[in-house]
PDB file of C-alpha atoms in Angstrom:
ATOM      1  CA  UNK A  25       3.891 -11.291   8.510  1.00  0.00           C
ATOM      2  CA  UNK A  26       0.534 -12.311   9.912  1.00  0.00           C
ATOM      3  CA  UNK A  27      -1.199  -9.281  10.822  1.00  0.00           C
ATOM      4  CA  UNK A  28       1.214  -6.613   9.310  1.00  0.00           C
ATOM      5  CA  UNK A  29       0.275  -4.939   5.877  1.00  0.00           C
ATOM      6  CA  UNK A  30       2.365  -5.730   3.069  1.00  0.00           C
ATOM      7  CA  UNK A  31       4.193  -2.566   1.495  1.00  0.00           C
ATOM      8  CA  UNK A  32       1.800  -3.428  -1.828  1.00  0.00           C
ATOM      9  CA  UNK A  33      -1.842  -3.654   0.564  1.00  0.00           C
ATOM     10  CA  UNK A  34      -0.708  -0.624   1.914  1.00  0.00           C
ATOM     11  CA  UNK A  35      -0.332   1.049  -1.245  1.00  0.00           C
ATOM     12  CA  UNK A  36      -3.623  -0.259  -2.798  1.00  0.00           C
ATOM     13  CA  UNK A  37      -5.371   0.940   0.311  1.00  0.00           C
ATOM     14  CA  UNK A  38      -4.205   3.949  -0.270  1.00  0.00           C
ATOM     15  CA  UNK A  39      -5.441   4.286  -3.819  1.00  0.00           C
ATOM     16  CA  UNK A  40      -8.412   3.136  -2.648  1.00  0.00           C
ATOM     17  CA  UNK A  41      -8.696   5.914  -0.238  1.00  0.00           C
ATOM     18  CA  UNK A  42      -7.423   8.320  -2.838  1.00  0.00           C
ATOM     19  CA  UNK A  43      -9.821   7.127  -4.966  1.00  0.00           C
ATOM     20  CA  UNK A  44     -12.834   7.042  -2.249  1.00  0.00           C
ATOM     21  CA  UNK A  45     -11.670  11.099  -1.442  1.00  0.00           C
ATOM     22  CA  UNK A  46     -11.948  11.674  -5.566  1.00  0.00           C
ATOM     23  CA  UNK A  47     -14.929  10.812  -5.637  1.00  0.00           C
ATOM     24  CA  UNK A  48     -15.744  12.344  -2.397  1.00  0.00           C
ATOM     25  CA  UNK A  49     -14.622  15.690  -3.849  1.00  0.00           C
ATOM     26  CA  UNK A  50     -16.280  15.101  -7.333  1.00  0.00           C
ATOM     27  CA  UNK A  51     -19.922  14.338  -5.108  1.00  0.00           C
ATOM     28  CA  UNK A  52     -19.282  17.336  -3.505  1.00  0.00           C
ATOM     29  CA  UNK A  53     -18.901  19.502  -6.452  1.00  0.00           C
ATOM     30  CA  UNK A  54     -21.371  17.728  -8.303  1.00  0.00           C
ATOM     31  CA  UNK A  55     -23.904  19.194  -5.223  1.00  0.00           C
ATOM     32  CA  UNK A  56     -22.318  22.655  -5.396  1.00  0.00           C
ATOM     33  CA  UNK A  57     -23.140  22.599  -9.367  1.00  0.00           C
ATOM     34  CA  UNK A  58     -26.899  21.218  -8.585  1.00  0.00           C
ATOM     35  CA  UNK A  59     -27.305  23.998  -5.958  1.00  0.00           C
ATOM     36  CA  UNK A  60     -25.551  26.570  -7.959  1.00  0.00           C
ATOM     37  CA  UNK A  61     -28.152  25.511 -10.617  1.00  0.00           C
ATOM     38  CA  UNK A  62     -30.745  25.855  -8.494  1.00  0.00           C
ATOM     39  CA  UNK A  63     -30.392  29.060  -7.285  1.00  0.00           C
ATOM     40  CA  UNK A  64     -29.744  30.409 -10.796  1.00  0.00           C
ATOM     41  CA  UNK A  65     -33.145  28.724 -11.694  1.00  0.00           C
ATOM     42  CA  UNK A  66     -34.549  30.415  -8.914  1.00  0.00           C
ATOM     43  CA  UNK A  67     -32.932  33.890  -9.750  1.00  0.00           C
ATOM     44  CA  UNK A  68     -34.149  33.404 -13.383  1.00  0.00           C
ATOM     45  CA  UNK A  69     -37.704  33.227 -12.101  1.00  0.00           C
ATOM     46  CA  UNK A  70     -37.160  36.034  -9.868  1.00  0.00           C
ATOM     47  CA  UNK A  71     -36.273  37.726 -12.560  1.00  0.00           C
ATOM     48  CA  UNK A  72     -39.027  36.781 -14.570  1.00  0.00           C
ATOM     49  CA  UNK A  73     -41.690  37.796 -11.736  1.00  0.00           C
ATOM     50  CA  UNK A  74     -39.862  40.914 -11.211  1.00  0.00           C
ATOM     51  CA  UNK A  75     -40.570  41.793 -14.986  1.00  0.00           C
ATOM     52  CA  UNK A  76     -43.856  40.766 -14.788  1.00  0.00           C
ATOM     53  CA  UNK A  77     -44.359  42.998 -12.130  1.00  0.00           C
ATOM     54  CA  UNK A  78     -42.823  46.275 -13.829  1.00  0.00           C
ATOM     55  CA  UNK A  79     -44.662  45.422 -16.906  1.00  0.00           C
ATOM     56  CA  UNK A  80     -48.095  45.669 -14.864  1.00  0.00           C
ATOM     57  CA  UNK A  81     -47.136  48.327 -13.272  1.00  0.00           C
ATOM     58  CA  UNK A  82     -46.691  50.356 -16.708  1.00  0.00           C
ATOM     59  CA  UNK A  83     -49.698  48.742 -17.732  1.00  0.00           C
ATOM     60  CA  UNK A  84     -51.546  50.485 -14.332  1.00  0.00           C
ATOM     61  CA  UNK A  85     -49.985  53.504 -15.177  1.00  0.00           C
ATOM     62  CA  UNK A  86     -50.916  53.847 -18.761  1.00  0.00           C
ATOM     63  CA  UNK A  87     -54.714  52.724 -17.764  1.00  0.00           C
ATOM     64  CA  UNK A  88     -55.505  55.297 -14.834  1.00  0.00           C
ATOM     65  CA  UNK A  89     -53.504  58.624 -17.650  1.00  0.00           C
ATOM     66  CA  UNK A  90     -56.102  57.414 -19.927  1.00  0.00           C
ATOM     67  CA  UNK A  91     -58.924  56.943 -17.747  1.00  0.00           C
ATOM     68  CA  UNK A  92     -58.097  60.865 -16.202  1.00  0.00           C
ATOM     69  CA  UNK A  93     -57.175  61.839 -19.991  1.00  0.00           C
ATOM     70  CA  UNK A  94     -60.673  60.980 -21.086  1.00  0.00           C
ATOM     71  CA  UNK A  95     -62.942  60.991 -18.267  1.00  0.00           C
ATOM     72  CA  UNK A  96     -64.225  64.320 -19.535  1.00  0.00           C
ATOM     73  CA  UNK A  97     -65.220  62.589 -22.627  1.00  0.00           C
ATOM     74  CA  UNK A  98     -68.948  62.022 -21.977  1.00  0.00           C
ATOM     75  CA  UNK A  99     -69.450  65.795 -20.965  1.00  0.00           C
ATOM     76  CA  UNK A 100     -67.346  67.031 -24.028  1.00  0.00           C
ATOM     77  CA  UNK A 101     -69.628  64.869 -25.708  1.00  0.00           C
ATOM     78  CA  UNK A 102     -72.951  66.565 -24.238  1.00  0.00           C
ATOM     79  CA  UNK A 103     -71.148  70.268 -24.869  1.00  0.00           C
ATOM     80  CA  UNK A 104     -70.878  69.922 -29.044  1.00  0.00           C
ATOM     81  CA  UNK A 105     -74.177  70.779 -29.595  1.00  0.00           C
ATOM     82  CA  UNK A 106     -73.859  73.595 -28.012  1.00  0.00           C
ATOM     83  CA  UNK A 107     -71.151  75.269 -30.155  1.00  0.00           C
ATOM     84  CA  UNK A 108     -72.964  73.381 -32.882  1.00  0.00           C
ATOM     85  CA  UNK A 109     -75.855  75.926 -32.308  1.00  0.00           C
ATOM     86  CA  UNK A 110     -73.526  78.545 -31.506  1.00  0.00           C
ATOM     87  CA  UNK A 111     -71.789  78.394 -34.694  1.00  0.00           C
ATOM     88  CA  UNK A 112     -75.022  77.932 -36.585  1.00  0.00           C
ATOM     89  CA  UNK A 113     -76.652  81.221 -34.614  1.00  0.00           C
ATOM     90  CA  UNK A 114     -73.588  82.701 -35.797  1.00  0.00           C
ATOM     91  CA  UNK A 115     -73.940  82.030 -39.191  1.00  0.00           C
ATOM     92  CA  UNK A 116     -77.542  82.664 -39.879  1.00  0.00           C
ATOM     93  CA  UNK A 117     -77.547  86.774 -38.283  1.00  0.00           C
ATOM     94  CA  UNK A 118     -73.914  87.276 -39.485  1.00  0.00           C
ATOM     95  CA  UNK A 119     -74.801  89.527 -42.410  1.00  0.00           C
ATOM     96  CA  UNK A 120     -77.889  91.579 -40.736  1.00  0.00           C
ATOM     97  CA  UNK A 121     -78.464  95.343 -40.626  1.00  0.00           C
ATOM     98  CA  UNK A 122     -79.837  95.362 -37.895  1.00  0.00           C
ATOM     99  CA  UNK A 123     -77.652  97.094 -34.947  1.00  0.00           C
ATOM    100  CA  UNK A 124     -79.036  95.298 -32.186  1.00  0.00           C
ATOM    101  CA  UNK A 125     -78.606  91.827 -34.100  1.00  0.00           C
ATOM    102  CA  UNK A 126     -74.936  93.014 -35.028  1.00  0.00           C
ATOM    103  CA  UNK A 127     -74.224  93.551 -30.801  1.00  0.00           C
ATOM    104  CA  UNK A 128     -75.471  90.021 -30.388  1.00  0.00           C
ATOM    105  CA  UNK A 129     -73.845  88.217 -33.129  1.00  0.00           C
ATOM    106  CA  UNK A 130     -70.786  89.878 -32.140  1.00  0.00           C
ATOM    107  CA  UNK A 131     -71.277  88.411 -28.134  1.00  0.00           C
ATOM    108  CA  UNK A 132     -72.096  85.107 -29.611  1.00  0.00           C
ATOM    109  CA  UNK A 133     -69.171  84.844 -31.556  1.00  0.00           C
ATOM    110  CA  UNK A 134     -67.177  86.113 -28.005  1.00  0.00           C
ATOM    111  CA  UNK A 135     -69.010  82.779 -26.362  1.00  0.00           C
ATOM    112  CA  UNK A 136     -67.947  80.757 -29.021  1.00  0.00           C
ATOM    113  CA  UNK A 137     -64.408  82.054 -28.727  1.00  0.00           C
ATOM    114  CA  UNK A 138     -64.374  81.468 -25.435  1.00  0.00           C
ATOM    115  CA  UNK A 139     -65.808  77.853 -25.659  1.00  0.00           C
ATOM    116  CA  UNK A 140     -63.107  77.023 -28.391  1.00  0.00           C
ATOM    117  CA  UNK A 141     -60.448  78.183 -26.734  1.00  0.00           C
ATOM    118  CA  UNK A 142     -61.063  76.402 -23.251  1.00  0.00           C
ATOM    119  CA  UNK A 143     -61.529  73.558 -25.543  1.00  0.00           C
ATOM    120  CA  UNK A 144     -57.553  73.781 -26.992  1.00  0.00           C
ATOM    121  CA  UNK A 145     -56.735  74.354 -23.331  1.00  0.00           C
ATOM    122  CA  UNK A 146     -57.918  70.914 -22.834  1.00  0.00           C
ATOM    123  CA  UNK A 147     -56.699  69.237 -25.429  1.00  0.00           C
ATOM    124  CA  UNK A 148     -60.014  69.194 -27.316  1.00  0.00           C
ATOM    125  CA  UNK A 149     -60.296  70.311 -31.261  1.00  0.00           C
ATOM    126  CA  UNK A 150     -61.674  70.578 -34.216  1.00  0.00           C
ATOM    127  CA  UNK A 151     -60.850  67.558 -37.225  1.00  0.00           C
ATOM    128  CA  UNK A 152     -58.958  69.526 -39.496  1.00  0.00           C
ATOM    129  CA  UNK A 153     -60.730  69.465 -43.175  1.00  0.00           C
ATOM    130  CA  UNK A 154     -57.955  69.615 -46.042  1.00  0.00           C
ATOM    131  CA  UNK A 155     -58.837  66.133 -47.121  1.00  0.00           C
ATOM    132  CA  UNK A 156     -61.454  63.435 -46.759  1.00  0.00           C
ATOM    133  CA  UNK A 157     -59.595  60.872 -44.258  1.00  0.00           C
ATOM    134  CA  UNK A 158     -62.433  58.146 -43.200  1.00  0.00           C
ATOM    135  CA  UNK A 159     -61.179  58.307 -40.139  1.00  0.00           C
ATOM    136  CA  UNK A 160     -61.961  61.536 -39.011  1.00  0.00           C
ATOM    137  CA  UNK A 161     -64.860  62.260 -41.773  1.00  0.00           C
ATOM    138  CA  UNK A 162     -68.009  60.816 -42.128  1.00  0.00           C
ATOM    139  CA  UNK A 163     -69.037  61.064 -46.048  1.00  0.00           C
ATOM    140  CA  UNK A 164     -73.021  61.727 -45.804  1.00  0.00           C
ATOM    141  CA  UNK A 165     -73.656  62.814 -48.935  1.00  0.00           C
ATOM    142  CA  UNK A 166     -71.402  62.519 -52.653  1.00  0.00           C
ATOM    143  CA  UNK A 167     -72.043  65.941 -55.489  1.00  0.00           C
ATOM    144  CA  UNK A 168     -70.230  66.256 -58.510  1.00  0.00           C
ATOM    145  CA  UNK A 169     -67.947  69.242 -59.193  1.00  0.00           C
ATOM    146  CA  UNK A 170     -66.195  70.832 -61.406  1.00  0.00           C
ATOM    147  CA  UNK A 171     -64.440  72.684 -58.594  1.00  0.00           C
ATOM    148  CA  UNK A 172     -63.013  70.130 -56.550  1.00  0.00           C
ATOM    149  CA  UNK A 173     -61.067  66.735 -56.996  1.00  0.00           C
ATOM    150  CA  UNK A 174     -62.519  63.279 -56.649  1.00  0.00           C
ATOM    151  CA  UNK A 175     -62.843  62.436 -52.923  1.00  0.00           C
ATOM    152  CA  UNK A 176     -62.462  65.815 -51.420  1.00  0.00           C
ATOM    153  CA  UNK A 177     -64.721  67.695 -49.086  1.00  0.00           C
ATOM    154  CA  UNK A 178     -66.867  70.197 -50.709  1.00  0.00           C
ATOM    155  CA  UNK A 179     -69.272  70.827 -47.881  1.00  0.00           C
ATOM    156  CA  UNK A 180     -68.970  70.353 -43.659  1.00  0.00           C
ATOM    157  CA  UNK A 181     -72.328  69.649 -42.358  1.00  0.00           C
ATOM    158  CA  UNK A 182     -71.019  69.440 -39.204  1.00  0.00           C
ATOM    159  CA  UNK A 183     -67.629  70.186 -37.714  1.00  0.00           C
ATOM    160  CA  UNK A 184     -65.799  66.384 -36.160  1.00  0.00           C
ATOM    161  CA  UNK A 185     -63.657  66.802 -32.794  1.00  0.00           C
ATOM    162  CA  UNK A 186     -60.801  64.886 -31.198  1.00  0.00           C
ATOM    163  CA  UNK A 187     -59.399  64.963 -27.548  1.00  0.00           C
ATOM    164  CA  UNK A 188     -56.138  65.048 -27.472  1.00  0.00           C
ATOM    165  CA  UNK A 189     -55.472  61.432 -30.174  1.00  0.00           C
ATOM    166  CA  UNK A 190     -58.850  60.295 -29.885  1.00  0.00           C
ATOM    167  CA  UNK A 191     -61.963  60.934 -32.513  1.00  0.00           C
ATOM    168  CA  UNK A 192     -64.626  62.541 -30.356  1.00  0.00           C
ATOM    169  CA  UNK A 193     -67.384  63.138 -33.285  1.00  0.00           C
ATOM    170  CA  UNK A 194     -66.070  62.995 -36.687  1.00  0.00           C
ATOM    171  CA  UNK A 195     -67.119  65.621 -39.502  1.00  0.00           C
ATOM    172  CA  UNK A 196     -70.200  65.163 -41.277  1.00  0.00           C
ATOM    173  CA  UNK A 197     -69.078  65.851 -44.888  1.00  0.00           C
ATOM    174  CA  UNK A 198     -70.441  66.111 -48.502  1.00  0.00           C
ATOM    175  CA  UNK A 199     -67.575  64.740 -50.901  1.00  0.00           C
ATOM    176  CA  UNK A 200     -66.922  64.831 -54.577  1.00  0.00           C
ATOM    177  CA  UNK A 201     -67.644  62.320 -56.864  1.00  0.00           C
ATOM    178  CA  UNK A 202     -66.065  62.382 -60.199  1.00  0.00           C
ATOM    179  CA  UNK A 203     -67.987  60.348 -62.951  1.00  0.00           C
TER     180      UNK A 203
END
């Protein structure tokens, strides 16, 4: 018997290497499950950076259509007074006799017209004036009248304009003031 295995050695070495190949196995998967974690870690971050990335792009995007949609801006700006004037030469020779007054009144208001309507082409117009909204109007003056409701626009001073959703100039107004 001295160098042979007993029938019970043999069978605790072999639960001992069933054991050892367990455990083997288990180390193995316990790896797999670490790297499987990992790389989901990593594809969550991808992820992340990938969304990150879209959302500056739309960002970008939304920047350089403003930045075209209102780079006229400054020269609408510079081009109010103009129809201001316009309006205003308009209004003062309307109701002449003379004939030669009537010709030009009636080319002014052509200009004007013409002005407007590139204006709408453009997205540019005029603050509407049904009621006083403090974003669009500028109150410079308050009357009282009999005529008109508390808060609401008796006179325009000067017409407000917006380009495209964007106040411009707003309208210089006189408002009602009930006592």
């Amino acid at each position: 018997k001295g160098g042979d295995m007993s029938k019970k050695d043999k069978k605790k070495a072999q639960e001992v290497k069933e054991v050892e190949q367990e455990l083997e196995q288990e180390n193995q998967e316990n790896e797999e499950s670490k790297k499987v974690a990992e790389l989901e870690e990593k594809l969550e971050q991808a992820l992340r950076a990938y969304a990150a990335c879209e959302n500056d792009k739309k960002i970008i995007e939304k920047q350089k259509t403003q930045a075209i949609d209102y780079a006229v801006e400054k020269f609408v700006k510079d081009l109010l007074p103009i129809i201001d004037t316009l309006e205003l030469a308009v209004k003062n020779i309307k109701n002449t006799e003379d004939e030669c007054a009537k010709d030009l009144v009636e080319g002014v208001e052509l200009t004007l017209k013409k002005m407007v309507d590139t204006f709408k082409d453009h997205g540019i117009e005029a603050v509407e004036h049904n009621e006083f909204d403090p974003n669009y109007h500028q109150a410079v003056q308050q009357v009282e009248s009999d005529e008109h409701e508390d808060g609401a626009i008796v006179e325009i001073y000067q017409k407000g304009y917006k380009l495209k959703d964007r106040l411009i100039r707003p309208s210089m107004v006189t408002i009602c003031k009930k006592n």
